[in-house]
Amino acid sequence: MSFHEGMKATTWTQYTGQEKKINVFHQRCLHKILGVTWQNNLTNKKVLKQATLPSMTTILCKRRLRWLGHVK
C-alpha cells in the first residue's frame, strides 16, 4: 500500500463518522418538519422521497466534487 492509499483510507474513515452524524441530524430534522414519528414506521429512504431531497451524503459528495472542479 502506498502512502497516498493509506491517506485516503484514513481520511475516508474520518469523513464516514462525521457524515453519519450529519445524516442522523438531517433525518431528525426532516422527521420533525414532515411530522413523521417512529410510530409511522417509515424508512429513511421513504422520508427522503417524501421530502423530495437527496441524502446529506449525496449533497456533500456533489459539493466536494464541484469545489474540486470536477463537476459544474
Short mmCIF file of C-alpha atoms in Angstrom, two decimals:
data_model
loop_
_atom_site.label_atom_id
_atom_site.label_comp_id
_atom_site.label_asym_id
_atom_site.label_seq_id
_atom_site.Cartn_x
_atom_site.Cartn_y
_atom_site.Cartn_z
CA MET A 1 0.00 0.00 0.00
CA SER A 2 1.39 3.38 -0.97
CA PHE A 3 1.40 6.47 1.22
CA HIS A 4 -1.46 8.02 -0.74
CA GLU A 5 -3.64 4.91 -0.45
CA GLY A 6 -3.10 4.94 3.31
CA MET A 7 -4.03 8.60 3.49
CA LYS A 8 -7.21 8.00 1.50
CA ALA A 9 -8.29 5.29 3.93
CA THR A 10 -7.57 7.49 6.96
CA THR A 11 -9.39 10.47 5.51
CA TRP A 12 -12.31 8.32 4.38
CA THR A 13 -12.72 6.87 7.89
CA GLN A 14 -12.82 10.31 9.49
CA TYR A 15 -15.38 11.60 7.00
CA THR A 16 -17.53 8.50 7.35
CA GLY A 17 -18.04 9.11 11.07
CA GLN A 18 -18.84 12.76 10.50
CA GLU A 19 -21.18 12.00 7.62
CA LYS A 20 -23.11 9.51 9.74
CA LYS A 21 -23.67 12.20 12.37
CA ILE A 22 -24.73 14.72 9.74
CA ASN A 23 -27.13 12.19 8.18
CA VAL A 24 -28.71 11.46 11.56
CA PHE A 25 -29.20 15.19 12.19
CA HIS A 26 -30.64 15.66 8.69
CA GLN A 27 -33.07 12.79 9.16
CA ARG A 28 -34.21 14.06 12.57
CA CYS A 29 -34.87 17.49 11.08
CA LEU A 30 -36.84 16.00 8.18
CA HIS A 31 -38.86 13.82 10.56
CA LYS A 32 -39.80 16.87 12.63
CA ILE A 33 -40.58 19.04 9.60
CA LEU A 34 -42.74 16.35 7.97
CA GLY A 35 -44.35 15.31 11.26
CA VAL A 36 -43.11 11.73 10.97
CA THR A 37 -42.82 9.74 14.20
CA TRP A 38 -41.32 6.33 14.87
CA GLN A 39 -44.89 5.03 15.01
CA ASN A 40 -45.31 5.80 11.28
CA ASN A 41 -42.68 3.12 10.64
CA LEU A 42 -41.12 4.91 7.64
CA THR A 43 -37.61 4.15 6.46
CA ASN A 44 -35.13 6.96 5.95
CA LYS A 45 -35.31 6.40 2.19
CA LYS A 46 -39.08 6.88 2.25
CA VAL A 47 -38.72 10.07 4.29
CA LEU A 48 -36.18 11.43 1.78
CA LYS A 49 -38.50 10.50 -1.09
CA GLN A 50 -41.44 12.20 0.64
CA ALA A 51 -39.33 15.34 1.13
CA THR A 52 -38.01 15.07 -2.46
CA LEU A 53 -34.46 15.53 -1.19
CA PRO A 54 -31.25 13.55 -1.67
CA SER A 55 -29.39 12.22 1.34
CA MET A 56 -26.93 14.55 3.04
CA THR A 57 -24.09 12.26 1.96
CA THR A 58 -25.11 12.77 -1.67
CA ILE A 59 -25.33 16.54 -1.21
CA LEU A 60 -21.89 16.68 0.42
CA CYS A 61 -20.34 14.47 -2.25
CA LYS A 62 -21.68 16.66 -5.06
CA ARG A 63 -20.46 19.82 -3.33
CA ARG A 64 -17.00 18.35 -2.78
CA LEU A 65 -16.74 17.39 -6.44
CA ARG A 66 -17.93 20.83 -7.53
CA TRP A 67 -15.49 22.52 -5.13
CA LEU A 68 -12.64 20.45 -6.56
CA GLY A 69 -13.68 21.48 -10.06
CA HIS A 70 -14.74 18.06 -11.31
CA VAL A 71 -18.43 18.85 -11.71
CA LYS A 72 -20.08 22.13 -12.65
#
